[in-house]
Coordinates of C-alpha atoms in Angstrom, one line a residue:
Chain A
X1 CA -67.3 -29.2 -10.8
X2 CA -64.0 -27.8 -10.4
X3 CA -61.5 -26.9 -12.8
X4 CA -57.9 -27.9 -12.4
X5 CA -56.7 -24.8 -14.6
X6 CA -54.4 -22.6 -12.7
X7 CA -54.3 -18.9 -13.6
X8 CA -51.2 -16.5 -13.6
X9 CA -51.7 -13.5 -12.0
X10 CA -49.2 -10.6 -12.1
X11 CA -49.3 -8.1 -9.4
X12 CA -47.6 -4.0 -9.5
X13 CA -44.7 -5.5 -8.0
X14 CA -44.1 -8.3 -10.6
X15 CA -44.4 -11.2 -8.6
X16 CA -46.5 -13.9 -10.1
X17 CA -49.2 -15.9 -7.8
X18 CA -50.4 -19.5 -9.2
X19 CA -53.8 -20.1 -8.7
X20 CA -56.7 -22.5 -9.4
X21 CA -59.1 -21.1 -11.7
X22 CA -62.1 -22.5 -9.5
X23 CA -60.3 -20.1 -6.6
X24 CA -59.8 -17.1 -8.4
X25 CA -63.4 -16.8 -9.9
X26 CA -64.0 -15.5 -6.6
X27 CA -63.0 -12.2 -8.3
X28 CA -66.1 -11.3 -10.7
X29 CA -63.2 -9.0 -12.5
X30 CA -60.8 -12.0 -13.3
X31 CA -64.2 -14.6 -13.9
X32 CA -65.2 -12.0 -16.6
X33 CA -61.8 -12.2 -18.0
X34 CA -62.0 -16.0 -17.9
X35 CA -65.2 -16.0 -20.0
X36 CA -64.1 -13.7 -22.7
X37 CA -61.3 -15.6 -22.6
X38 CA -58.4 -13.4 -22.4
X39 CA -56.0 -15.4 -20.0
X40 CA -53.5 -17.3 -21.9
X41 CA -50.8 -15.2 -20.0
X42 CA -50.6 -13.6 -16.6
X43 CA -53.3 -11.9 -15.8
X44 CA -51.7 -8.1 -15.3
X45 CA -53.1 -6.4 -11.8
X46 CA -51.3 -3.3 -11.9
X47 CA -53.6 -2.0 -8.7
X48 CA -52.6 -4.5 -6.1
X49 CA -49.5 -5.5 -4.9
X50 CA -47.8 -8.9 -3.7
X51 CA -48.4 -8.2 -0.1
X52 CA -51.9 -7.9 -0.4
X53 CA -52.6 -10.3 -3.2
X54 CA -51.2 -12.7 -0.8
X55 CA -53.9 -11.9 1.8
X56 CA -56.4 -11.9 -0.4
X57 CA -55.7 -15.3 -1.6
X58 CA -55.4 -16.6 1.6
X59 CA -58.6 -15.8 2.2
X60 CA -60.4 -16.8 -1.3
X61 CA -58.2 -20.2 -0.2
X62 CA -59.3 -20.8 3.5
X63 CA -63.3 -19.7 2.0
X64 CA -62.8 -22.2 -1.0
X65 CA -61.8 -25.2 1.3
X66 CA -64.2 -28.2 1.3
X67 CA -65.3 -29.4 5.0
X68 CA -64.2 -26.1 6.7
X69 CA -67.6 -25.5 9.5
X70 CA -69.3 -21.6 9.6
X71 CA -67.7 -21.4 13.2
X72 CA -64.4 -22.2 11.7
X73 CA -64.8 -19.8 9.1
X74 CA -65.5 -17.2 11.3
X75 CA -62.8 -17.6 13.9
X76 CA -60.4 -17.2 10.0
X77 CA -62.3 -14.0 9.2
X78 CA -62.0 -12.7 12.7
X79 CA -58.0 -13.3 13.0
X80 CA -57.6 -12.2 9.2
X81 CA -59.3 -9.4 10.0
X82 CA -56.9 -8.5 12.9
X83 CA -54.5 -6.2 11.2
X84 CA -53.7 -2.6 11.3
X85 CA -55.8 -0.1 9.3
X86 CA -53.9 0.5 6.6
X87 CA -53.8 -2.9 5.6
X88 CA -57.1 -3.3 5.9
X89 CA -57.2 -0.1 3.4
X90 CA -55.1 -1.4 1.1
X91 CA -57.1 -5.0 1.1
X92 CA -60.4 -3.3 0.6
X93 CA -59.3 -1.3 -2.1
X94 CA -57.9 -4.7 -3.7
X95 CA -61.2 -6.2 -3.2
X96 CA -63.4 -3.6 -4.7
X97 CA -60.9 -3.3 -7.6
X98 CA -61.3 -7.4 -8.0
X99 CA -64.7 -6.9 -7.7
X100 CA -65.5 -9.5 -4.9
X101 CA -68.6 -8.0 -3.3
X102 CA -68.5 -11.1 -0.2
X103 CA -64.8 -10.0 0.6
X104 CA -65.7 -5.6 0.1
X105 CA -68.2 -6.2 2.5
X106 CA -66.7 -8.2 5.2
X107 CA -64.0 -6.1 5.3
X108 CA -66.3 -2.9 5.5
X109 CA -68.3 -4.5 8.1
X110 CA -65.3 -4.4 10.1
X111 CA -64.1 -0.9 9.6
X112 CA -67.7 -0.3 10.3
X113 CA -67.1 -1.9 13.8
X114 CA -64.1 0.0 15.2
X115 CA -66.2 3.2 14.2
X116 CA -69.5 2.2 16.4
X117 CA -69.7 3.7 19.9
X118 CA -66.5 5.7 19.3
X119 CA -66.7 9.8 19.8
X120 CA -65.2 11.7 17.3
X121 CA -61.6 11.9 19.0
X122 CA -61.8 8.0 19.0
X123 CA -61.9 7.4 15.7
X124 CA -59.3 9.7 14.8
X125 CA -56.9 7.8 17.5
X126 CA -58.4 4.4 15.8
X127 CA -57.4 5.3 12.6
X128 CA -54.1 7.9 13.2
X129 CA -56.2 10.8 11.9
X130 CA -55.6 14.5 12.4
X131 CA -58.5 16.6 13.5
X132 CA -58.3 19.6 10.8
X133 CA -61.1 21.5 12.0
X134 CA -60.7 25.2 13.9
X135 CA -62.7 24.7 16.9
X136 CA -65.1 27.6 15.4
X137 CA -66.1 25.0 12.7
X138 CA -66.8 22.0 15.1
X139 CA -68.9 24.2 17.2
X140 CA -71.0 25.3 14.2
X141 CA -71.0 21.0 12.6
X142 CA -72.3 20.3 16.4
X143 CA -75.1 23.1 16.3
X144 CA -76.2 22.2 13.0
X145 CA -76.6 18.7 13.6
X146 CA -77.6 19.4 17.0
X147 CA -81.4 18.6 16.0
X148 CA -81.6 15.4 16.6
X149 CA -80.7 14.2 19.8
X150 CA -83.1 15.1 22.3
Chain B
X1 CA -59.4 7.0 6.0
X2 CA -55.3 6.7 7.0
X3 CA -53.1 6.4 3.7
X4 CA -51.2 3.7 3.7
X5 CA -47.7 4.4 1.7
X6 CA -48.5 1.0 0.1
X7 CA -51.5 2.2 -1.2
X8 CA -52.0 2.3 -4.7
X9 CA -55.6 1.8 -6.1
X10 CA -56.0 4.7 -8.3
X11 CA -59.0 6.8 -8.9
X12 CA -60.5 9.3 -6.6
X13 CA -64.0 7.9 -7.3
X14 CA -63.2 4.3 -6.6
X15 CA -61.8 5.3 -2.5
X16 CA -64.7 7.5 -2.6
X17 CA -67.0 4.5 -3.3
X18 CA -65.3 2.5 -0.7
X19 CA -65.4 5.0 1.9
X20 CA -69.0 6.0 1.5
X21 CA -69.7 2.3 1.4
X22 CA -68.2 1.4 5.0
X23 CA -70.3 4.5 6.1
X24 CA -73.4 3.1 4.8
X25 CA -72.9 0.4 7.5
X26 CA -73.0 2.6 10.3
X27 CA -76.3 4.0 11.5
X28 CA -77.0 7.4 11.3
X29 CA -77.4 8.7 14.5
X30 CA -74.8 8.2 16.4
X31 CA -72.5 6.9 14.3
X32 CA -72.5 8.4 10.9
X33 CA -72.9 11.8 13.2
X34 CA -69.5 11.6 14.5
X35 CA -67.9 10.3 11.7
X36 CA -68.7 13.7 10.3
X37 CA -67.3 15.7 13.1
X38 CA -63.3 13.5 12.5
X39 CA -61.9 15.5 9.6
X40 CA -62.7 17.0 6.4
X41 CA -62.6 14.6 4.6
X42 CA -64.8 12.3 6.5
X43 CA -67.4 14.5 6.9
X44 CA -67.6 15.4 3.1
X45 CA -67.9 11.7 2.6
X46 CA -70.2 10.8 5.2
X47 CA -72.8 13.6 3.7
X48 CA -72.6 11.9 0.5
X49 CA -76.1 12.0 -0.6
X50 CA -75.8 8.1 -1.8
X51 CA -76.3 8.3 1.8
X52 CA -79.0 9.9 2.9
X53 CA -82.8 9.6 1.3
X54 CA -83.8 11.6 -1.2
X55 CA -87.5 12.0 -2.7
X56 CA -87.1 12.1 -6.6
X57 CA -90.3 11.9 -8.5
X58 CA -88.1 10.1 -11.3
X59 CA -87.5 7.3 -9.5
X60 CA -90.0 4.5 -11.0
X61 CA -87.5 2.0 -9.8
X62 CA -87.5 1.3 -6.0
X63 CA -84.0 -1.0 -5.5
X64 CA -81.8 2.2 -6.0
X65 CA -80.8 2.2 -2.4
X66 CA -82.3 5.7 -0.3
X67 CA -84.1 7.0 -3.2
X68 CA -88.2 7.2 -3.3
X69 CA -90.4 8.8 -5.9
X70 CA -92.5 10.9 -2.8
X71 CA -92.5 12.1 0.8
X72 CA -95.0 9.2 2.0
X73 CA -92.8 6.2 0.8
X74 CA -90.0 8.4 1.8
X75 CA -90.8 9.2 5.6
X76 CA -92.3 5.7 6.5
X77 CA -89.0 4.2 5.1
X78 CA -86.5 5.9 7.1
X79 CA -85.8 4.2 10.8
X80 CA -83.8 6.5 12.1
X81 CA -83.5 10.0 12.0
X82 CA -83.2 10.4 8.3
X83 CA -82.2 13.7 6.3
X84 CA -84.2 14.2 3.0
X85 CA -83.0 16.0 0.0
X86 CA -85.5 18.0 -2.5
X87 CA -83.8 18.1 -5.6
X88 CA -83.7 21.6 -6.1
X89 CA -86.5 22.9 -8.9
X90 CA -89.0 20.5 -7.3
X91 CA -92.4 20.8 -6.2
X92 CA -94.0 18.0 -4.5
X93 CA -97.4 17.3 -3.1
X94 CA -97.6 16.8 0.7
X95 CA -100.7 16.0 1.9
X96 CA -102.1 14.7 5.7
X97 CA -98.7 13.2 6.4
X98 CA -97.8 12.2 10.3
X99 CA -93.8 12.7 11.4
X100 CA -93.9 10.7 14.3
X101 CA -89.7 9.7 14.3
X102 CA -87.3 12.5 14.0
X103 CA -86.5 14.1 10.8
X104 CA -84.7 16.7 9.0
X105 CA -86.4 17.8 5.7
X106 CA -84.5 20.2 3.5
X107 CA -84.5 21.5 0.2
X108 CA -80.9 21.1 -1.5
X109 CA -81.4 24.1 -3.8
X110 CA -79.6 27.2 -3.1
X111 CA -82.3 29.3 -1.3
X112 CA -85.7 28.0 -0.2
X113 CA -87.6 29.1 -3.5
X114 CA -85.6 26.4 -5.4
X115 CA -88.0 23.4 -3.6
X116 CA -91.5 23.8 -2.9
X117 CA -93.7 21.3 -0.6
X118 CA -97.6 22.2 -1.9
X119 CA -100.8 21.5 -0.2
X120 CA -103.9 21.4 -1.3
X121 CA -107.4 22.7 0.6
X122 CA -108.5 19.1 0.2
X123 CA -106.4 18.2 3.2
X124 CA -106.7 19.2 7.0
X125 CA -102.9 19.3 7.2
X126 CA -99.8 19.2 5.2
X127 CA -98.0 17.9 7.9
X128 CA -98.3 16.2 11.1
X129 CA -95.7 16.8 13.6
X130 CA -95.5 14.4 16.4
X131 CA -91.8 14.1 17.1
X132 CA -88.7 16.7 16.5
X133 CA -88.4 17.9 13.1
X134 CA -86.7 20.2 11.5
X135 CA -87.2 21.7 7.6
X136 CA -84.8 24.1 6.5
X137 CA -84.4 26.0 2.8
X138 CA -87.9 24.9 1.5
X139 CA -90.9 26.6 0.7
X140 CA -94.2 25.7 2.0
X141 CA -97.0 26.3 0.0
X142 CA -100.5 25.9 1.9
X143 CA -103.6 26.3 0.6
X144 CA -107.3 27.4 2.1
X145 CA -108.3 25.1 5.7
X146 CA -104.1 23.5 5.2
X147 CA -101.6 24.3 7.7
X148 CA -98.7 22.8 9.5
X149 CA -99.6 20.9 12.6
X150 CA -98.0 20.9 15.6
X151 CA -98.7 17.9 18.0
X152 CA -95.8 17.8 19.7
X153 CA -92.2 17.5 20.0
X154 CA -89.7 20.4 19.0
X155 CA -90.2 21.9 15.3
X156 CA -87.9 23.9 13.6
X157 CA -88.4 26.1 10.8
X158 CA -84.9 27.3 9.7
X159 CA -84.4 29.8 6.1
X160 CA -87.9 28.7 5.3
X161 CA -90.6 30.5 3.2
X162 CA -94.2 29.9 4.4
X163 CA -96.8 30.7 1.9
X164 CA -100.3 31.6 2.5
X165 CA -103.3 31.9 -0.4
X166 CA -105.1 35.0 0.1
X167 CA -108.8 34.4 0.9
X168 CA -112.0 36.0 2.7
X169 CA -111.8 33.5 5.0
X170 CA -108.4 34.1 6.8
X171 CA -109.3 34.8 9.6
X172 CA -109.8 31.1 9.9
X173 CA -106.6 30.0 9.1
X174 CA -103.1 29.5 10.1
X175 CA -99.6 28.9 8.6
X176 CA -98.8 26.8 11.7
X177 CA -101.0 25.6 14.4
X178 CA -100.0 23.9 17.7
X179 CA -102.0 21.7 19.6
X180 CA -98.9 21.2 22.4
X181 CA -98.6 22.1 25.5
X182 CA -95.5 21.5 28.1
X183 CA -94.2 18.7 28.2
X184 CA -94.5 16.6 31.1
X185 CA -90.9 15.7 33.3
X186 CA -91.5 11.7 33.8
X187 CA -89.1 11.1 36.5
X188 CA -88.1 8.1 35.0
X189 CA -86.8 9.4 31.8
X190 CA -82.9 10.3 31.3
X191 CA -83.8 13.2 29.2
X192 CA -87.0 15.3 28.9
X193 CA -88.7 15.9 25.8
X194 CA -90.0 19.9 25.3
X195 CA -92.9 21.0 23.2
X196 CA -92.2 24.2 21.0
X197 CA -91.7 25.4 17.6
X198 CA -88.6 27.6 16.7
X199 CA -89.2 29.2 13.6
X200 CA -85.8 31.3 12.3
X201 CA -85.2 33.6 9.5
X202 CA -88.3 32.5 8.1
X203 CA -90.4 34.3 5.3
X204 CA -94.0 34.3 6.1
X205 CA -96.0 35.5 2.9
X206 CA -99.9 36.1 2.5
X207 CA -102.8 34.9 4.6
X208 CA -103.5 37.3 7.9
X209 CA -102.4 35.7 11.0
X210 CA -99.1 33.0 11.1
X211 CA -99.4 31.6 14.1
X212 CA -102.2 29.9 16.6
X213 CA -101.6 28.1 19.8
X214 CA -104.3 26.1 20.9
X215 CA -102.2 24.3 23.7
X216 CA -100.6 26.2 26.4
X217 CA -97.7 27.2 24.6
X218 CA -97.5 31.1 23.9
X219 CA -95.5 33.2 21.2
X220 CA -92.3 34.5 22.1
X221 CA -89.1 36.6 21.4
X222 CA -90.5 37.9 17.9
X223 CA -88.3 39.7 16.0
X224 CA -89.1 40.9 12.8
X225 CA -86.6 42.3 9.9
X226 CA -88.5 44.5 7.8
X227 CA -86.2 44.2 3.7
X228 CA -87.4 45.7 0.7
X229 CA -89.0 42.6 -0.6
X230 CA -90.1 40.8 2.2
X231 CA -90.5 40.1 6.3
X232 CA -88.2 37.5 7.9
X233 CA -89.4 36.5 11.5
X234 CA -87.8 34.7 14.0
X235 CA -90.3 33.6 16.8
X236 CA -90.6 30.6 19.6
X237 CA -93.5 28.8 20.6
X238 CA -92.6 27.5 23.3
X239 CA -94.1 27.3 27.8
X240 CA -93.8 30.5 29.3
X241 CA -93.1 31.7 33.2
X242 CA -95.7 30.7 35.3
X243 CA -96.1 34.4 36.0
X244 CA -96.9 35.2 32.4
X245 CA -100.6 35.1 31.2
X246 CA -100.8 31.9 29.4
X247 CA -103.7 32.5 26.7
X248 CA -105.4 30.6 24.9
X249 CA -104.4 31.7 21.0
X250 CA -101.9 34.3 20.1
X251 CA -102.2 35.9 16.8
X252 CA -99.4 37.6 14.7
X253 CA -100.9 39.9 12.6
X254 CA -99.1 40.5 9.1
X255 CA -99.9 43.3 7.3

């Protein structure tokens, strides 16, 4: 049973996205808003802006969509999930601040994967990182940890 | 992780969350290992204790995520080569308990008198080593007939306090015993697996003798730094050169 009541949201950048009600629930943050019933105006979301509210709401869109298959779904996730790391950043941080656990996780899942099988000097290339440690201290993190591999 | 200019989700403890959350998806070993070896900041996070198991006697409720209320829930849990955390003040019962996957057992209190592992005379050991292990900064507290157990696989004892109960019959007992001896090459194996115990800066306190090898490993390299309060040893178990006398049990004698 959907609702037809679109909701206001307001992002740091003061644009304003329309949404259905039924689509932005997806957010346990803005559905606890809904119940206490504090959204006759824009609902202010000082900690995203536009450019990643728009992602976000293509995805709660494209996951809201009646007669879409899993395979379909999967192929959206895996082209929406395409995108440099920063933006990925900046969309999981939007996502945990919305609280919408399905969305946190999927993106960490993927994060996850461009860490896995990766050596140290990898992942800093992955994700533009700079290696701050003397070579004194990786030695010592390497003998300490050294344990458990046989 | 990379900070985006357009990044602006405030509060330290909510990118914290995040981070520590996308590590909790990567298995330990070898993934969460090299995460810790990037930067920093990465490796502060991915020692987060949230994600590591931790035995807390005041846990009654067994959902919160890597936290169990003893060792034995604690040990057969972990799948992979899993890092426990005493909080520090703690003493906890061991008692027979067989470590047959790799694990790291430390105290998280700021010397090894802060956690204490205690085992009572009603078991043959405290515990059971069948795979590599390694327990650093705790306290081992072993009472009459109890000792540590060494099957096989390599042991390490690092900053640890062993303690002995004084009593007539200690001649009979032993802070560690190993059963191992080398360990075979397979020649289809990548890597080969050695037998041995390490023991490092490690207090041994009461009880006559520390060590007995009833395999064919022998005692090796002891050193021994003599302070005003107490003995720290360093000491190998481990095979010797063919052209050494293997014997049958070597003895340390502590005065």
């Amino acid at each position: 049973m959907s609702s037809t009541k679109l909701l206001t949201l307001k992002t740091s950048d003061g644009e304003e996205f329309k949404l259905d009600e039924a689509v932005a629930v997806k957010s346990q943050a803005i559905k606890n808003m809904v119940e206490d019933d504090c959204v006759s105006n824009a609902i202010p979301l000082p900690n995203v802006d536009s450019k990643t509210m728009t992602k976000v709401i293509e995805y709660w869109k494209k996951h809201s969509e009646e007669g879409v298959s899993k395979d379909q779904l999967n192929d959206f996730d895996k082209g929406f999930l395409e995108v440099h790391h920063s933006v990925l950043y900046d969309l999981l941080l939007a996502a945990n601040y919305l609280n919408d656990k399905e969305l946190v996780d999927v993106i960490c899942q993927e994060v996850a994967d461009r860490i896995k099988g990766k050596t140290p000097e990898e992942i800093r290339k992955e994700f533009d990182i700079k290696n701050d440690f003397t070579p004194e201290e990786e030695e010592k993190i390497r003998q300490e940890n050294a344990w458990a591999f046989d | 992780m990379g900070m985006a200019k357009s990044s602006i989700a405030k509060g330290k403890l909510g990118r914290n969350w995040v981070s520590t959350h996308i590590f909790s998806f990567l298995s330990p070993i070898p993934d969460r290992y090299n995460t810790a070896l990037v930067c920093h900041r990465w490796r502060f996070l991915a020692s987060h204790p949230r994600l590591w198991l931790r035995v807390d006697r005041s846990v009654k409720d067994l959902s919160q995520l890597g936290a169990y209320p003893n060792i034995e829930m604690a040990v057969s849990a972990a799948r992979f080569a899993f890092l426990f955390r005493f909080p520090a003040g703690g003493s906890h019962r061991v008692s027979n308990i067989q470590i047959e996957k790799p694990l790291c057992l430390i105290g998280a209190g700021e010397s090894p008198d802060d956690t204490t592992l205690i085992c009572s005379h009603s078991s043959d050991s405290a515990l059971e080593f069948r795979s590599k292990c390694k327990l650093a900064n705790l306290t081992v507290r072993t009472e009459l007939g109890c000792c540590l157990l060494h099957r096989s696989g390599e042991l390490t004892f690092d900053g640890c306090i062993l303690q002995r109960e004084s009593n007539p019959l200690d001649h009979l007992s032993y802070a560690i015993i190993s059963t191992a001896g080398a360990a075979e090459v397979v020649p289809s194996a990548l890597k080969t697996c050695s037998n041995g115990v390490s023991v490092l800066r490690t207090r041994i306190e009461g009880g006559a003798k520390a060590v007995l090898t009833s395999g064919t490993l022998t005692l090796q390299r002891v050193r021994v730094i003599y302070t005003r309060t107490s003995l720290f040893f360093w000491f190998e178990v481990e095979s010797g050169d063919k052209n050494t006398v293997q014997s049958a049990s070597v003895e340390l004698p502590i005065s």
